[in-house]
PDB file of C-alpha atoms in Angstrom:
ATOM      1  CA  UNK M  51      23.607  23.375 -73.160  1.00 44.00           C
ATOM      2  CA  UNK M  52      20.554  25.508 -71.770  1.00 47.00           C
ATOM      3  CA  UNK M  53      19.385  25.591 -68.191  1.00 53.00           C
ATOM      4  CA  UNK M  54      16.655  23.721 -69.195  1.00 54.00           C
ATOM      5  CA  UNK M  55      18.372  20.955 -71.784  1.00 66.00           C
ATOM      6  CA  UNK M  56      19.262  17.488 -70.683  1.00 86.00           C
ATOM      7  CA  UNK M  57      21.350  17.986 -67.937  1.00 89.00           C
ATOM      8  CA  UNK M  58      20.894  20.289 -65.219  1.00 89.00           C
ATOM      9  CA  UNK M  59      22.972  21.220 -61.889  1.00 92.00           C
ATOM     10  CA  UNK M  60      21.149  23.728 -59.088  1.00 92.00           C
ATOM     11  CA  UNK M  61      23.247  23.634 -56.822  1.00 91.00           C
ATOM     12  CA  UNK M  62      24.733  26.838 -55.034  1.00 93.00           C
ATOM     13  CA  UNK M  63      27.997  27.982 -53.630  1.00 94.00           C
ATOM     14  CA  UNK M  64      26.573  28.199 -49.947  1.00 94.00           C
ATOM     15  CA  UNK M  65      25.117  24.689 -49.663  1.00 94.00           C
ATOM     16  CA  UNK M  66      28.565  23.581 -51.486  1.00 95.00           C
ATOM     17  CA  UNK M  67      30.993  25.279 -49.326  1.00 96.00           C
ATOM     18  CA  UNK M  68      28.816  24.085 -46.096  1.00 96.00           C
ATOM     19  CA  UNK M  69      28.739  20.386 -47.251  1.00 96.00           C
ATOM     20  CA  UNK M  70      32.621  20.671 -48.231  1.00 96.00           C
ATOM     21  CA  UNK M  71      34.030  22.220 -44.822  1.00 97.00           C
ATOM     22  CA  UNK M  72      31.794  19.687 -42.865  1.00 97.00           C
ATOM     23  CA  UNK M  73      33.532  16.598 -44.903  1.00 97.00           C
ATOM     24  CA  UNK M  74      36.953  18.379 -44.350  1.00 97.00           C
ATOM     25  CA  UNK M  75      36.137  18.534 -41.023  1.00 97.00           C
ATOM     26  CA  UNK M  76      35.388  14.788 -40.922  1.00 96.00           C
ATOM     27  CA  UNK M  77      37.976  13.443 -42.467  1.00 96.00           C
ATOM     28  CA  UNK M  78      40.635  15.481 -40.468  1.00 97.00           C
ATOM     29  CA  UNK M  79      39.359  15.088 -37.283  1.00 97.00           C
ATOM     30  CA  UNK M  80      39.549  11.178 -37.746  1.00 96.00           C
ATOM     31  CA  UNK M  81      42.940  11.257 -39.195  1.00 95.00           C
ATOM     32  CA  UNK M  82      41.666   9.790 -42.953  1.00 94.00           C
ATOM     33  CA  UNK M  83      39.292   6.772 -41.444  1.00 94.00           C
ATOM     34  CA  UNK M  84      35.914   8.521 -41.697  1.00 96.00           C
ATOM     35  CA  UNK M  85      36.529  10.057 -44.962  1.00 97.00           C
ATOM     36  CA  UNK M  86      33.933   7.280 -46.149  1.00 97.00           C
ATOM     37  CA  UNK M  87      30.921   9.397 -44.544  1.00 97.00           C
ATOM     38  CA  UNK M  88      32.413  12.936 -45.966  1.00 97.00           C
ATOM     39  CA  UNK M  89      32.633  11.125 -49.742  1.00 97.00           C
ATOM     40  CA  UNK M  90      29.087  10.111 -48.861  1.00 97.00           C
ATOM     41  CA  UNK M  91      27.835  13.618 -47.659  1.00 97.00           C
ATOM     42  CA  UNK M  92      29.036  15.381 -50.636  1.00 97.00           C
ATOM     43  CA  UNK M  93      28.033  12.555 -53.838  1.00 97.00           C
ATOM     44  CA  UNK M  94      24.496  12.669 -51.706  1.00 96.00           C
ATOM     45  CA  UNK M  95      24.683  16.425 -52.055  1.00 96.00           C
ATOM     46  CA  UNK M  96      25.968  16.570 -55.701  1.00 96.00           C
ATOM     47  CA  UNK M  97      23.274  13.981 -56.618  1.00 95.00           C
ATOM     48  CA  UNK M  98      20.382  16.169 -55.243  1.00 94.00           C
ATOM     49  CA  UNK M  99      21.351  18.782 -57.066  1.00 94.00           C
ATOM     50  CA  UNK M 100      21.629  17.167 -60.769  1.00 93.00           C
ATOM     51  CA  UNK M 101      19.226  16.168 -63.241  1.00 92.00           C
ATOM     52  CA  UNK M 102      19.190  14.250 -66.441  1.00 90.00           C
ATOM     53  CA  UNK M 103      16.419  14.299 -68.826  1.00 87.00           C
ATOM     54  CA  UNK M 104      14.274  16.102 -65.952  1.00 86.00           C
ATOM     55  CA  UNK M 105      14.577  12.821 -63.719  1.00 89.00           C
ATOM     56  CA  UNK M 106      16.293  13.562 -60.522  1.00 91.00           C
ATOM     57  CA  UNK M 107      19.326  11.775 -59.218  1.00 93.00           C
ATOM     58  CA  UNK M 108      19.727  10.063 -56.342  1.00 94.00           C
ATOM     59  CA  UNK M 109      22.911   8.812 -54.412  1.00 96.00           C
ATOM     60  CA  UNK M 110      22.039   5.255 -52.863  1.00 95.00           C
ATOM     61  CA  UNK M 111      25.210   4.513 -50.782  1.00 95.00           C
ATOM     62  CA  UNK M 112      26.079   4.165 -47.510  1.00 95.00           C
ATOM     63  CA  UNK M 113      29.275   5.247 -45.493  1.00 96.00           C
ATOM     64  CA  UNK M 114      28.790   1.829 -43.377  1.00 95.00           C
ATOM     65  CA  UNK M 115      28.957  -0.497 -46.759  1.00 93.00           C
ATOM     66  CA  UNK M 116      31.818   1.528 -47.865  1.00 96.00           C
ATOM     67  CA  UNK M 117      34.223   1.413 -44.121  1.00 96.00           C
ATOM     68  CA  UNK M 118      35.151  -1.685 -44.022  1.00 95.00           C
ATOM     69  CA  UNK M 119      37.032  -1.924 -47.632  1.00 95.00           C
ATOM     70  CA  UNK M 120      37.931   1.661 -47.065  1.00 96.00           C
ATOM     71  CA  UNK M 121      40.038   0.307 -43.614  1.00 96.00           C
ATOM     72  CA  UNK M 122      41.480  -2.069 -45.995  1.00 96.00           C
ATOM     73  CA  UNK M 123      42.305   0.157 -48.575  1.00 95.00           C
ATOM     74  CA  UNK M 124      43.888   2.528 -46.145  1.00 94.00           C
ATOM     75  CA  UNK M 125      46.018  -0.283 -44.593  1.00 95.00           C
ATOM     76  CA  UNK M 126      47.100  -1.029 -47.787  1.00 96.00           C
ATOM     77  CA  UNK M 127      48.014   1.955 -49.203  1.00 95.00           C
ATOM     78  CA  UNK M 128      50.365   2.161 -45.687  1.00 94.00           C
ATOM     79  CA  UNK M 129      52.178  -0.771 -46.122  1.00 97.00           C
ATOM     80  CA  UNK M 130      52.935  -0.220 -49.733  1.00 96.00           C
ATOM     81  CA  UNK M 131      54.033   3.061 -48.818  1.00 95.00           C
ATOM     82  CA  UNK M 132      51.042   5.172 -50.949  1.00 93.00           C
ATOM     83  CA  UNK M 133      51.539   2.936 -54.200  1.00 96.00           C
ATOM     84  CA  UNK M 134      47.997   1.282 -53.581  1.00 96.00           C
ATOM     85  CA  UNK M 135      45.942   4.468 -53.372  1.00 94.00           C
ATOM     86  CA  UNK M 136      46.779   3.933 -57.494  1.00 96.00           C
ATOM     87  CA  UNK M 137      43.792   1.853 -57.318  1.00 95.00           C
ATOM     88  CA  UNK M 138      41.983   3.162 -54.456  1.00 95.00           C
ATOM     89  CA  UNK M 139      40.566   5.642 -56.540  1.00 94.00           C
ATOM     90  CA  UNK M 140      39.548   4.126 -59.436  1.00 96.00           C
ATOM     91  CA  UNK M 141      37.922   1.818 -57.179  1.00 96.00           C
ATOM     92  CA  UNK M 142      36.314   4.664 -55.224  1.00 96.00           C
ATOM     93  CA  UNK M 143      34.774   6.223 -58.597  1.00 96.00           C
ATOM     94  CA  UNK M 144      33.295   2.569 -59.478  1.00 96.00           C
ATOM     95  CA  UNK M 145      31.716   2.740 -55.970  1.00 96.00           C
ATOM     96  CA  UNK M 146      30.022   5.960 -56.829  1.00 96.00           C
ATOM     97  CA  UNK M 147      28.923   5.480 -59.674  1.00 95.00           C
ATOM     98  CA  UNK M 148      27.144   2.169 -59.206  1.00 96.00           C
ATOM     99  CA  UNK M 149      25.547   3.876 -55.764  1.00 96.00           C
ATOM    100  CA  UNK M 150      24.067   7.040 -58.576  1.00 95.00           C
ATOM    101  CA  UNK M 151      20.385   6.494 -59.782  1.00 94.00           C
ATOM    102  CA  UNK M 152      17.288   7.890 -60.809  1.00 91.00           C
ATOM    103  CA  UNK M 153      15.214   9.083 -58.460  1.00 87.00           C
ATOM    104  CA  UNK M 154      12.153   7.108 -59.897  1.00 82.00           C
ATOM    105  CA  UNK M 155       9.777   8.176 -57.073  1.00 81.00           C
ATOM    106  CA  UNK M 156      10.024  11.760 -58.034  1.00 77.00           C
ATOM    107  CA  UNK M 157       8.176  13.363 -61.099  1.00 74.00           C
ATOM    108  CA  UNK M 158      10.604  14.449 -63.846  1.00 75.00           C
ATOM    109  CA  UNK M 159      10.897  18.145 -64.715  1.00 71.00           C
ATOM    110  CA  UNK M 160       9.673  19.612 -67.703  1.00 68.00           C
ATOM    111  CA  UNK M 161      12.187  20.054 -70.587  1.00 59.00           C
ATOM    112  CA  UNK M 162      10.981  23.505 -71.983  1.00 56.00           C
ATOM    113  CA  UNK M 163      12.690  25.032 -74.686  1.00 50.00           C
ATOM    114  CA  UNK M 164      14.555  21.568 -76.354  1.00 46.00           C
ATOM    115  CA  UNK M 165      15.148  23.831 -79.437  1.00 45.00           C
ATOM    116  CA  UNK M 166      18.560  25.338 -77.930  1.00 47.00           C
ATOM    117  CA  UNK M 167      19.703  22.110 -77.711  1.00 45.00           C
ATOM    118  CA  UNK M 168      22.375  22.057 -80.840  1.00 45.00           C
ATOM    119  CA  UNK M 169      23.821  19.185 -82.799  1.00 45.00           C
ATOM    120  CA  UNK M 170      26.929  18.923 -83.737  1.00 46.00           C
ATOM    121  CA  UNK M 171      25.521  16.423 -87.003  1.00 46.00           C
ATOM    122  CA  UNK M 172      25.984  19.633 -89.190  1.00 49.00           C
ATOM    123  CA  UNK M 173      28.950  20.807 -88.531  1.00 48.00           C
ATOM    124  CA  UNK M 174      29.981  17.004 -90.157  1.00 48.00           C
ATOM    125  CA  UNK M 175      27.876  16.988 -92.712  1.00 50.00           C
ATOM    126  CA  UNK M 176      25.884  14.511 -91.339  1.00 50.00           C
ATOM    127  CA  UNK M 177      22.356  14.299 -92.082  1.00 52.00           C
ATOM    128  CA  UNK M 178      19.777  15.162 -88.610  1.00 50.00           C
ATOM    129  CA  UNK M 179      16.887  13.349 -88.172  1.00 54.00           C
ATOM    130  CA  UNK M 180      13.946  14.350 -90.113  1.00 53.00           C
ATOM    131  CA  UNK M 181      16.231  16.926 -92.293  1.00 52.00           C
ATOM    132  CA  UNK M 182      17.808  16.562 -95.744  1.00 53.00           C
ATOM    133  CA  UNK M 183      21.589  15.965 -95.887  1.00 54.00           C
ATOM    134  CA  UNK M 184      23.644  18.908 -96.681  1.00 52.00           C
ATOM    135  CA  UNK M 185      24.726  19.414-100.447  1.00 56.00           C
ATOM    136  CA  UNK M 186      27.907  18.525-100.802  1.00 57.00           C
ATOM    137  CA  UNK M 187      30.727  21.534-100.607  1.00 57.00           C
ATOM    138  CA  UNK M 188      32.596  22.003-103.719  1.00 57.00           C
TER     139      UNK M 188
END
Protein backbone atom coordinates (compact mmCIF):
# COMPACT_ATOMS: atom_id res chain seq x y z
CA UNK A 1 0.00 0.00 0.00
CA UNK A 2 1.23 3.70 -0.77
CA UNK A 3 2.21 6.27 1.81
CA UNK A 4 -0.75 7.90 1.09
CA UNK A 5 -3.46 4.75 0.78
CA UNK A 6 -5.69 3.77 3.62
CA UNK A 7 -3.49 3.18 6.26
CA UNK A 8 -0.68 5.17 7.26
CA UNK A 9 2.10 4.92 10.17
CA UNK A 10 4.63 8.20 10.75
CA UNK A 11 6.15 7.28 13.28
CA UNK A 12 10.09 7.33 13.65
CA UNK A 13 12.77 5.26 15.21
CA UNK A 14 13.81 8.12 17.73
CA UNK A 15 10.38 8.85 19.23
CA UNK A 16 10.01 4.82 19.26
CA UNK A 17 13.14 3.91 20.94
CA UNK A 18 12.53 6.97 23.55
CA UNK A 19 8.91 5.84 24.35
CA UNK A 20 10.19 2.04 24.53
CA UNK A 21 13.29 2.54 27.02
CA UNK A 22 11.04 4.86 29.20
CA UNK A 23 8.27 1.87 29.51
CA UNK A 24 11.24 -0.59 30.11
CA UNK A 25 12.31 1.57 32.55
CA UNK A 26 8.87 1.56 34.21
CA UNK A 27 8.09 -1.64 34.34
CA UNK A 28 11.53 -2.76 35.78
CA UNK A 29 11.92 -0.36 38.23
CA UNK A 30 8.47 -1.47 39.79
CA UNK A 31 9.23 -5.07 39.54
CA UNK A 32 6.12 -5.82 36.77
CA UNK A 33 3.24 -3.65 38.78
CA UNK A 34 3.42 -0.43 36.74
CA UNK A 35 3.74 -2.07 33.49
CA UNK A 36 -0.01 -0.80 33.09
CA UNK A 37 1.30 2.95 32.52
CA UNK A 38 4.34 1.71 30.07
CA UNK A 39 1.47 -0.43 27.89
CA UNK A 40 -0.35 2.89 28.07
CA UNK A 41 2.64 5.17 27.01
CA UNK A 42 3.48 3.19 24.05
CA UNK A 43 -0.49 2.18 22.47
CA UNK A 44 -0.88 6.24 23.15
CA UNK A 45 2.27 6.64 21.11
CA UNK A 46 1.51 3.99 18.40
CA UNK A 47 -2.02 5.49 18.10
CA UNK A 48 -0.69 9.06 17.35
CA UNK A 49 1.22 7.93 14.86
CA UNK A 50 -1.43 5.80 12.66
CA UNK A 51 -4.07 6.70 10.40
CA UNK A 52 -6.91 5.01 8.66
CA UNK A 53 -8.76 6.46 5.86
CA UNK A 54 -6.93 9.92 6.75
CA UNK A 55 -8.80 9.97 10.26
CA UNK A 56 -6.36 9.94 13.05
CA UNK A 57 -6.30 7.47 15.87
CA UNK A 58 -6.56 8.00 19.19
CA UNK A 59 -5.76 5.76 22.31
CA UNK A 60 -8.54 6.50 25.05
CA UNK A 61 -7.26 4.43 28.05
CA UNK A 62 -6.03 4.98 31.18
CA UNK A 63 -3.20 3.21 33.25
CA UNK A 64 -5.51 3.88 36.51
CA UNK A 65 -8.69 1.86 34.88
CA UNK A 66 -6.33 -0.75 33.82
CA UNK A 67 -4.17 -1.32 37.67
CA UNK A 68 -6.45 -2.70 39.51
CA UNK A 69 -7.31 -5.93 37.19
CA UNK A 70 -3.71 -5.80 36.20
CA UNK A 71 -2.83 -6.47 40.31
CA UNK A 72 -5.22 -9.21 39.91
CA UNK A 73 -3.97 -10.61 36.94
CA UNK A 74 -0.47 -10.53 38.27
CA UNK A 75 -1.53 -12.29 41.53
CA UNK A 76 -2.96 -14.75 39.56
CA UNK A 77 -0.60 -15.58 37.22
CA UNK A 78 1.73 -16.14 40.71
CA UNK A 79 -0.28 -18.49 42.29
CA UNK A 80 -0.88 -20.58 39.26
CA UNK A 81 2.67 -20.54 38.76
CA UNK A 82 2.60 -18.39 35.11
CA UNK A 83 -0.34 -20.63 33.64
CA UNK A 84 -2.81 -17.55 33.92
CA UNK A 85 -0.75 -15.03 31.96
CA UNK A 86 -2.43 -17.62 29.05
CA UNK A 87 -5.23 -15.30 29.33
CA UNK A 88 -3.70 -12.23 30.54
CA UNK A 89 -2.87 -11.38 27.21
CA UNK A 90 -5.60 -12.00 25.25
CA UNK A 91 -7.33 -10.05 27.76
CA UNK A 92 -4.75 -7.25 27.53
CA UNK A 93 -5.23 -7.01 23.55
CA UNK A 94 -9.21 -6.78 24.15
CA UNK A 95 -8.34 -3.86 26.51
CA UNK A 96 -6.52 -2.11 23.75
CA UNK A 97 -8.38 -2.43 21.31
CA UNK A 98 -11.68 -1.29 22.78
CA UNK A 99 -9.53 1.91 24.34
CA UNK A 100 -8.40 2.63 20.06
CA UNK A 101 -10.65 5.28 18.25
CA UNK A 102 -10.95 7.85 15.83
CA UNK A 103 -9.81 10.91 16.59
CA UNK A 104 -13.14 12.64 15.47
CA UNK A 105 -12.04 16.14 16.60
CA UNK A 106 -9.24 16.20 14.15
CA UNK A 107 -9.68 16.85 10.30
CA UNK A 108 -8.89 13.75 8.22
CA UNK A 109 -5.94 13.83 5.80
CA UNK A 110 -6.24 13.93 2.27
CA UNK A 111 -6.02 10.57 0.41
CA UNK A 112 -4.02 11.70 -2.76
CA UNK A 113 -3.10 9.34 -5.23
CA UNK A 114 -6.01 6.32 -4.40
CA UNK A 115 -5.00 4.92 -7.87
CA UNK A 116 -1.92 2.83 -6.36
CA UNK A 117 -4.18 1.29 -4.29
CA UNK A 118 -4.42 -2.41 -6.07
CA UNK A 119 -7.08 -5.07 -5.89
CA UNK A 120 -6.53 -8.27 -5.63
CA UNK A 121 -10.38 -8.88 -7.54
CA UNK A 122 -8.28 -9.60 -10.76
CA UNK A 123 -5.96 -11.73 -9.92
CA UNK A 124 -9.44 -14.06 -9.13
CA UNK A 125 -11.17 -13.28 -11.85
CA UNK A 126 -13.50 -11.41 -10.10
CA UNK A 127 -15.23 -8.64 -11.64
CA UNK A 128 -14.14 -4.72 -9.93
CA UNK A 129 -16.57 -2.32 -9.54
CA UNK A 130 -17.50 -0.35 -12.48
CA UNK A 131 -15.28 -2.80 -14.86
CA UNK A 132 -16.30 -5.72 -17.08
CA UNK A 133 -15.49 -9.25 -15.81
CA UNK A 134 -12.53 -10.84 -17.29
CA UNK A 135 -13.10 -13.29 -20.33
CA UNK A 136 -12.84 -16.43 -19.27
CA UNK A 137 -9.17 -18.27 -19.74
CA UNK A 138 -9.25 -21.15 -21.99
Amino acid sequence: MSKSGRFRFDGGAATYVGTALLGVLITGCTLGICYPFALVLRERWRAKHSFIDGYPLVFTGSATALFGNWIKWLALSFVTFGIYLLWVGPRIARWKWEHTDFDRSRTPLPLTDVTQVVSVAPVYGLPMPGMPALPPQP
